Amino acid sequence: MTSTSKPRITIVGYGSQGRAHALNLRDSGFDVTVGLRSGGPTETKARADGFTVKAPADAVKGAEIVAVLTPDMVQPQLYGEVIEPNIAQGACLLFAHGFNVHYGQITPREDLDVVLVAPKGPGALVRREYEIGRGVPSVYAVHQDKSGNAETFALTYCAGIGGARQNAIRTTFKEETETDLFGEQAVLCGGATKLVQAGWETLVEAGYQPEVAYYECLHELKLIVDLFYEGGVTRMHEFISETAQYGALTRGPYVVDDNTRAQMKKVLTEIQDGTFARQWIAEYAAGNANYKSMKQADLEHPIEAVGKKLRANMKWLSTSPQQAQPPAAALEPQTAAA
Ligand code: NAD
Ligand code: MG
């Protein structure tokens, strides 16, 4: 494949990342085609946004870059049955998460360039930051460089979605996969959720009002995280009281203690040795019964009903994640610390 400044791009999948990438790349002047199953849930949306939508097999045929933006668990079959038989010789295959390549679920054809461009944020924010003239920080990696231009393709795509406007950091498929999984499991999604739920339960079980506990353990977390985002833990210490600082410094280690650190290490080990990947792949293959019931328990946790009632009076909140405002801090001019 010859390297052009504006390669033809096909995006397969039009969900959180797919829609944001497709819209940003089109606005950056790229020729974008969307590949979706006919009658699938997002086809109408892609057409309403003005894209040419084709069946995945047809959509990948003429593309110089094919971005695989379907859920991770459907990618191996999609690659084997649809992408590999149809993707052009020498094209560039692009992922937004290294999972399937790193854990050997996809072994890309030898003639392809294989790269990763992973924005460090949800799709709605990838789109919004682009629209206001910035981008979310991204990492990129090269797994296979057949043409000698694989890094250029990754950086061109990264710039097209707005990610290179911020610091784009070069990584590897292994590092991106393992750190991304660790972050979402131990800190961002798993750790934060369980911390909030346990804190709320502790207060409510001790007889405090559920609504007051909600403000303390969930609502205010955003305000603290905004300070982290703007200026790190340093910024938080500048804004909280001395009493809060002393309490945080002496009692924080009660909660995140040696046992918590050992558990974090266990989370990381299970990512590194493939235990987590094998378990998730087996769960998906078996129909997701455990995943669905655990998720339902999260959705039915009593803090959700309390929050729903309180948020009904927070008129500044929108209901759809696609319309959600970025954090207040994201609207501030970028600083070296951000
Ligand atoms: P998603 O679940 O939001 O979207 C999935 C899309 O794929 C939908 O358009 C769906 O209709 C389509 N799809 C499903 N099965 C298909 C099939 N067999 N053939 C064709 N299309 C199919 O997915 P997402 O969360 O945007 O994740 C996409 C990729 O981006 C994943 O690799 C994920 O790890 C990565 N990623 C996601 C985020 C995020 O914030 N969601 C962040 C960084 C990276
Ligand atoms: Mg992730």
Coordinates of C-alpha atoms and ligand atoms in Angstrom, one line a residue:
M1 CA 0.0 0.0 0.0
T2 CA 1.3 3.5 -0.8
S3 CA 1.2 5.9 2.1
T4 CA -1.1 8.8 1.4
S5 CA -1.7 11.9 3.6
K6 CA -5.4 11.1 3.8
P7 CA -5.8 7.3 3.6
R8 CA -9.3 5.9 3.0
I9 CA -10.6 4.6 6.3
T10 CA -13.3 2.0 7.2
I11 CA -14.6 2.0 10.7
V12 CA -16.2 -1.3 11.7
G13 CA -18.6 -0.7 14.6
Y14 CA -20.4 2.5 15.5
G15 CA -20.7 2.4 19.3
S16 CA -18.9 4.5 21.9
Q17 CA -15.5 4.7 20.1
G18 CA -16.7 4.0 16.5
R19 CA -19.1 7.0 16.2
A20 CA -16.6 9.4 17.8
H21 CA -13.7 8.3 15.5
A22 CA -15.9 8.3 12.4
L23 CA -17.2 11.8 13.0
N24 CA -13.8 13.3 14.0
L25 CA -12.0 11.7 11.0
R26 CA -14.6 12.9 8.6
D27 CA -14.3 16.4 10.0
S28 CA -10.5 16.1 9.6
G29 CA -11.0 15.6 5.9
F30 CA -10.8 11.8 5.7
D31 CA -12.9 9.6 3.4
V32 CA -14.7 7.4 6.0
T33 CA -16.9 4.4 5.4
V34 CA -18.8 2.6 8.2
G35 CA -19.1 -1.2 8.3
L36 CA -22.1 -2.5 10.2
R37 CA -24.4 -5.6 10.1
S38 CA -27.6 -4.8 8.3
G39 CA -30.3 -4.2 10.9
G40 CA -27.8 -3.9 13.7
P41 CA -28.6 -1.5 16.6
T42 CA -26.4 1.4 15.4
E43 CA -27.0 1.3 11.6
T44 CA -29.7 3.9 11.7
K45 CA -27.6 6.3 13.7
A46 CA -24.6 6.0 11.3
R47 CA -26.9 6.7 8.4
A48 CA -28.6 9.6 10.2
D49 CA -25.1 11.0 10.8
G50 CA -24.6 11.0 7.0
F51 CA -22.2 8.1 6.6
T52 CA -22.0 5.5 3.8
V53 CA -22.8 2.3 5.6
K54 CA -21.9 -1.0 4.1
A55 CA -21.9 -4.6 5.3
P56 CA -18.6 -5.2 7.0
A57 CA -17.3 -7.5 4.3
D58 CA -17.9 -4.8 1.6
A59 CA -16.8 -1.9 3.8
V60 CA -13.3 -3.3 4.4
K61 CA -12.5 -4.1 0.7
G62 CA -11.4 -0.6 -0.5
A63 CA -10.0 0.7 2.7
E64 CA -6.3 1.5 3.4
I65 CA -7.0 1.6 7.1
V66 CA -9.6 -0.7 8.8
A67 CA -10.4 0.3 12.4
V68 CA -11.9 -2.6 14.3
L69 CA -14.2 -0.9 16.8
T70 CA -16.7 -3.6 17.7
P71 CA -16.8 -5.0 21.3
D72 CA -13.6 -6.9 22.0
M73 CA -15.3 -10.3 22.4
V74 CA -16.8 -10.3 18.9
Q75 CA -13.6 -9.3 17.2
P76 CA -11.9 -12.7 16.8
Q77 CA -14.8 -14.2 14.8
L78 CA -15.3 -10.9 12.9
Y79 CA -11.7 -10.8 11.9
G80 CA -11.5 -14.5 10.9
E81 CA -14.8 -14.6 8.9
V82 CA -15.2 -11.1 7.5
I83 CA -12.1 -8.9 7.8
E84 CA -9.2 -11.2 6.8
P85 CA -10.9 -12.6 3.7
N86 CA -11.7 -9.1 2.5
I87 CA -9.1 -6.6 3.6
A88 CA -6.8 -5.4 0.9
Q89 CA -3.2 -6.7 0.6
G90 CA -0.9 -4.4 2.6
A91 CA -3.7 -2.5 4.3
C92 CA -3.4 -1.2 7.9
L93 CA -5.4 -3.0 10.6
L94 CA -6.1 -0.7 13.5
F95 CA -7.4 -1.5 17.0
A96 CA -8.4 0.8 19.9
H97 CA -7.4 -1.8 22.6
G98 CA -4.7 -4.5 22.3
F99 CA -6.7 -7.3 24.0
N100 CA -7.2 -9.7 21.1
V101 CA -3.8 -9.4 19.5
H102 CA -1.9 -9.5 22.9
Y103 CA -3.8 -12.6 24.1
G104 CA -3.5 -14.4 20.8
Q105 CA -7.2 -14.3 19.9
I106 CA -6.4 -12.6 16.6
T107 CA -3.2 -13.3 14.6
P108 CA -3.3 -10.8 11.8
R109 CA -2.3 -11.7 8.2
E110 CA 1.4 -11.2 7.6
D111 CA 1.0 -8.7 4.8
L112 CA -0.9 -6.2 7.0
D113 CA 0.4 -3.3 9.1
V114 CA -1.1 -3.7 12.6
V115 CA -1.4 -0.7 14.9
L116 CA -3.2 0.5 18.0
V117 CA -4.6 3.9 18.7
A118 CA -6.3 4.1 22.1
P119 CA -7.8 7.4 23.3
K120 CA -7.7 7.5 27.1
G121 CA -11.3 8.4 27.5
P122 CA -14.9 7.4 26.6
G123 CA -16.1 8.0 23.0
A124 CA -18.5 10.9 24.0
L125 CA -15.5 12.8 25.4
V126 CA -13.4 11.9 22.3
R127 CA -16.0 13.7 20.2
R128 CA -16.7 16.6 22.5
E129 CA -13.0 17.5 23.0
Y130 CA -12.5 17.4 19.3
E131 CA -15.4 19.7 18.7
I132 CA -14.1 22.3 21.1
G133 CA -10.7 22.2 19.4
R134 CA -8.8 19.8 21.6
G135 CA -8.5 16.0 22.0
V136 CA -8.2 13.4 24.7
P137 CA -4.7 12.1 25.4
S138 CA -4.0 8.9 23.4
V139 CA -1.5 6.1 23.3
Y140 CA -0.4 4.3 20.1
A141 CA 1.6 1.2 19.2
V142 CA 2.8 -0.8 16.3
H143 CA 2.5 -4.6 16.4
Q144 CA 3.4 -5.4 12.8
D145 CA 5.2 -3.0 10.3
K146 CA 5.1 -4.6 6.9
S147 CA 5.1 -1.4 4.9
G148 CA 7.6 0.5 7.0
N149 CA 4.9 3.2 7.4
A150 CA 2.9 1.6 10.2
E151 CA 3.8 4.3 12.8
T152 CA 2.9 7.0 10.3
F153 CA -0.6 5.4 9.8
A154 CA -1.1 5.3 13.6
L155 CA -0.1 8.9 14.0
T156 CA -2.2 10.0 11.0
Y157 CA -5.2 8.3 12.5
C158 CA -4.4 9.6 16.0
A159 CA -4.2 13.2 14.6
G160 CA -7.5 12.6 12.7
I161 CA -9.4 11.8 15.8
G162 CA -7.8 14.7 17.7
G163 CA -5.7 12.5 19.9
A164 CA -2.3 13.9 18.8
R165 CA -3.3 17.4 19.7
Q166 CA -2.5 16.2 23.2
N167 CA 0.5 14.2 24.2
A168 CA 0.3 11.0 22.1
I169 CA 2.5 8.5 23.9
R170 CA 4.1 5.5 22.1
T171 CA 3.4 2.2 23.9
T172 CA 3.2 -1.5 23.0
F173 CA 0.2 -3.8 22.6
K174 CA 1.3 -5.5 25.8
E175 CA 1.6 -2.4 27.9
E176 CA -1.6 -0.8 26.6
T177 CA -3.6 -4.0 27.2
E178 CA -2.2 -4.7 30.7
T179 CA -2.3 -1.2 32.0
D180 CA -5.8 -0.5 30.5
L181 CA -7.2 -3.6 32.1
F182 CA -5.5 -2.9 35.5
G183 CA -6.7 0.7 35.5
E184 CA -10.4 -0.1 34.8
Q185 CA -10.4 -3.1 37.2
A186 CA -8.4 -1.8 40.2
V187 CA -8.9 1.9 40.2
L188 CA -11.3 3.5 37.7
C189 CA -14.3 1.3 37.4
G190 CA -13.9 -1.6 39.8
G191 CA -12.0 0.1 42.6
A192 CA -13.9 3.3 42.6
T193 CA -17.3 1.6 42.4
K194 CA -16.7 -0.7 45.3
L195 CA -15.1 2.1 47.4
V196 CA -18.2 4.3 46.9
Q197 CA -20.7 1.4 47.6
A198 CA -18.8 0.3 50.7
G199 CA -18.6 3.8 52.1
W200 CA -22.3 4.4 51.5
E201 CA -23.2 1.1 53.0
T202 CA -21.1 1.8 56.1
L203 CA -22.9 5.1 56.8
V204 CA -26.4 3.8 56.1
E205 CA -25.9 0.6 58.2
A206 CA -24.8 2.9 61.0
G207 CA -28.1 4.8 60.8
Y208 CA -27.3 7.9 58.8
Q209 CA -29.7 9.2 56.1
P210 CA -29.1 7.5 52.7
E211 CA -29.4 10.9 51.0
V212 CA -26.6 12.4 53.1
A213 CA -24.5 9.4 52.6
Y214 CA -25.0 9.7 48.8
Y215 CA -23.7 13.3 48.8
E216 CA -20.7 12.3 50.9
C217 CA -19.6 9.1 49.2
L218 CA -20.7 9.5 45.5
H219 CA -21.6 13.1 44.6
E220 CA -18.6 14.8 46.2
L221 CA -16.2 12.3 44.6
K222 CA -16.5 14.2 41.3
L223 CA -15.5 17.4 42.9
I224 CA -12.4 15.8 44.4
V225 CA -11.5 14.1 41.1
D226 CA -11.8 17.4 39.2
L227 CA -9.1 18.7 41.5
F228 CA -6.9 15.6 40.8
Y229 CA -7.5 16.1 37.1
E230 CA -6.5 19.8 37.2
G231 CA -3.5 19.6 39.5
G232 CA -3.0 16.2 41.1
V233 CA -3.2 15.4 44.8
T234 CA -1.3 18.7 45.3
R235 CA -4.3 20.6 44.1
M236 CA -6.7 18.7 46.3
H237 CA -4.6 19.6 49.4
E238 CA -4.8 23.2 48.4
F239 CA -8.6 23.2 48.4
I240 CA -9.6 21.0 51.4
S241 CA -9.5 21.9 55.0
E242 CA -6.7 21.1 57.4
T243 CA -9.0 18.8 59.2
A244 CA -9.8 17.0 56.0
Q245 CA -6.1 16.8 55.2
Y246 CA -5.2 15.3 58.6
G247 CA -8.0 12.8 58.4
A248 CA -7.1 11.8 54.9
L249 CA -3.4 11.3 55.7
T250 CA -4.0 9.3 58.9
R251 CA -7.2 7.3 57.9
G252 CA -6.7 6.8 54.1
P253 CA -4.1 4.1 54.9
Y254 CA -6.8 2.2 57.1
V255 CA -8.7 1.7 53.9
V256 CA -5.9 1.2 51.3
D257 CA -3.6 -0.9 53.4
D258 CA -1.1 -3.7 52.8
N259 CA -4.0 -6.1 52.1
T260 CA -5.4 -3.8 49.5
R261 CA -2.0 -3.5 47.8
A262 CA -1.6 -7.3 47.8
Q263 CA -5.1 -7.5 46.2
M264 CA -4.1 -5.0 43.5
K265 CA -1.0 -7.1 42.8
K266 CA -3.2 -10.1 42.4
V267 CA -5.4 -8.2 40.0
L268 CA -2.3 -7.3 38.0
T269 CA -0.9 -10.9 38.1
E270 CA -4.1 -12.3 36.8
I271 CA -3.9 -9.8 33.9
Q272 CA -0.3 -10.6 33.1
D273 CA -0.6 -14.4 33.3
G274 CA -3.8 -14.4 31.2
T275 CA -6.1 -15.7 33.9
F276 CA -8.4 -12.7 33.6
A277 CA -8.5 -12.9 29.8
R278 CA -9.3 -16.7 29.8
Q279 CA -12.0 -16.2 32.4
W280 CA -13.7 -13.4 30.5
I281 CA -13.5 -15.2 27.1
A282 CA -15.0 -18.3 28.8
E283 CA -17.8 -16.3 30.4
Y284 CA -18.7 -14.6 27.1
A285 CA -18.7 -18.0 25.3
A286 CA -21.0 -19.5 27.9
G287 CA -23.6 -16.7 27.4
N288 CA -22.5 -14.2 30.1
A289 CA -24.8 -15.5 32.9
N290 CA -22.5 -14.4 35.7
Y291 CA -21.6 -11.1 34.1
K292 CA -25.3 -10.3 33.6
S293 CA -26.3 -11.2 37.2
M294 CA -23.4 -9.2 38.7
K295 CA -24.2 -6.2 36.6
Q296 CA -27.8 -6.4 37.6
A297 CA -26.8 -6.4 41.2
D298 CA -24.9 -3.2 40.6
L299 CA -27.9 -1.6 38.9
E300 CA -30.1 -2.7 41.8
H301 CA -27.8 -1.5 44.6
P302 CA -29.9 0.8 46.8
I303 CA -27.5 3.7 46.2
E304 CA -28.8 3.8 42.7
A305 CA -32.4 4.6 43.7
V306 CA -31.3 7.2 46.2
G307 CA -29.1 8.9 43.5
K308 CA -31.9 8.8 40.9
K309 CA -34.2 10.7 43.3
L310 CA -31.6 13.3 44.2
R311 CA -30.3 13.8 40.7
A312 CA -33.9 14.6 39.5
N313 CA -33.4 17.9 41.2
M314 CA -30.0 18.6 39.7
K315 CA -31.3 20.5 36.7
W316 CA -27.8 21.0 35.3
L317 CA -27.4 17.2 34.6
S318 CA -28.3 15.8 31.3
T319 CA -29.6 12.2 31.0
S320 CA -27.8 10.9 28.0
P321 CA -24.0 10.1 28.2
Q322 CA -23.7 11.3 24.6
Q323 CA -24.9 14.8 25.8
A324 CA -23.0 14.7 29.0
Q325 CA -20.8 17.7 29.7
P326 CA -17.1 17.1 30.1
P327 CA -15.7 17.6 33.5
A328 CA -15.5 21.3 34.4
A329 CA -11.7 20.9 34.4
A330 CA -11.7 19.9 30.8
L331 CA -13.0 23.3 29.8
E332 CA -10.0 25.0 31.4
P333 CA -7.0 25.8 29.2
Q334 CA -4.6 22.9 29.1
T335 CA -1.6 23.2 31.4
A336 CA 1.4 21.0 31.6
A337 CA -0.1 19.2 34.6
A338 CA -3.4 18.4 32.8
Ligands
NAD1 P1 -19.5 -0.5 21.7 O1 -20.1 -1.7 22.4 O2 -19.9 0.9 22.2 O3 -19.9 -0.5 20.2 C1 -20.0 -1.7 19.4 C2 -20.4 -1.5 18.0 O4 -20.0 -2.7 17.2 C3 -21.8 -1.2 17.7 O5 -22.0 -0.3 16.6 C4 -22.3 -2.6 17.4 O6 -23.5 -2.6 16.6 C5 -21.2 -3.1 16.5 N1 -21.1 -4.5 16.4 C6 -21.3 -5.5 17.4 N2 -21.1 -6.7 16.9 C7 -20.7 -6.5 15.6 C8 -20.4 -7.4 14.5 N3 -20.4 -8.7 14.7 N4 -20.1 -6.9 13.3 C9 -20.1 -5.6 13.1 N5 -20.4 -4.7 14.0 C10 -20.7 -5.2 15.3 O7 -17.9 -0.7 21.7 P2 -16.8 0.3 22.3 O8 -17.0 0.4 23.8 O9 -16.8 1.5 21.4 O10 -15.5 -0.6 22.1 C11 -14.9 -0.7 20.8 C12 -13.4 -0.9 21.0 O11 -12.8 0.3 21.5 C13 -13.0 -2.0 21.9 O12 -11.8 -2.6 21.4 C14 -12.7 -1.3 23.2 O13 -11.9 -2.1 24.1 C15 -12.1 -0.1 22.7 N6 -12.1 1.1 23.6 C16 -13.3 1.5 24.2 C17 -13.3 2.6 25.1 C18 -14.6 3.1 25.7 O14 -14.6 4.1 26.4 N7 -15.8 2.5 25.4 C19 -12.1 3.3 25.3 C20 -10.9 2.9 24.7 C21 -11.0 1.8 23.8
MG2 MG -10.4 0.0 28.9

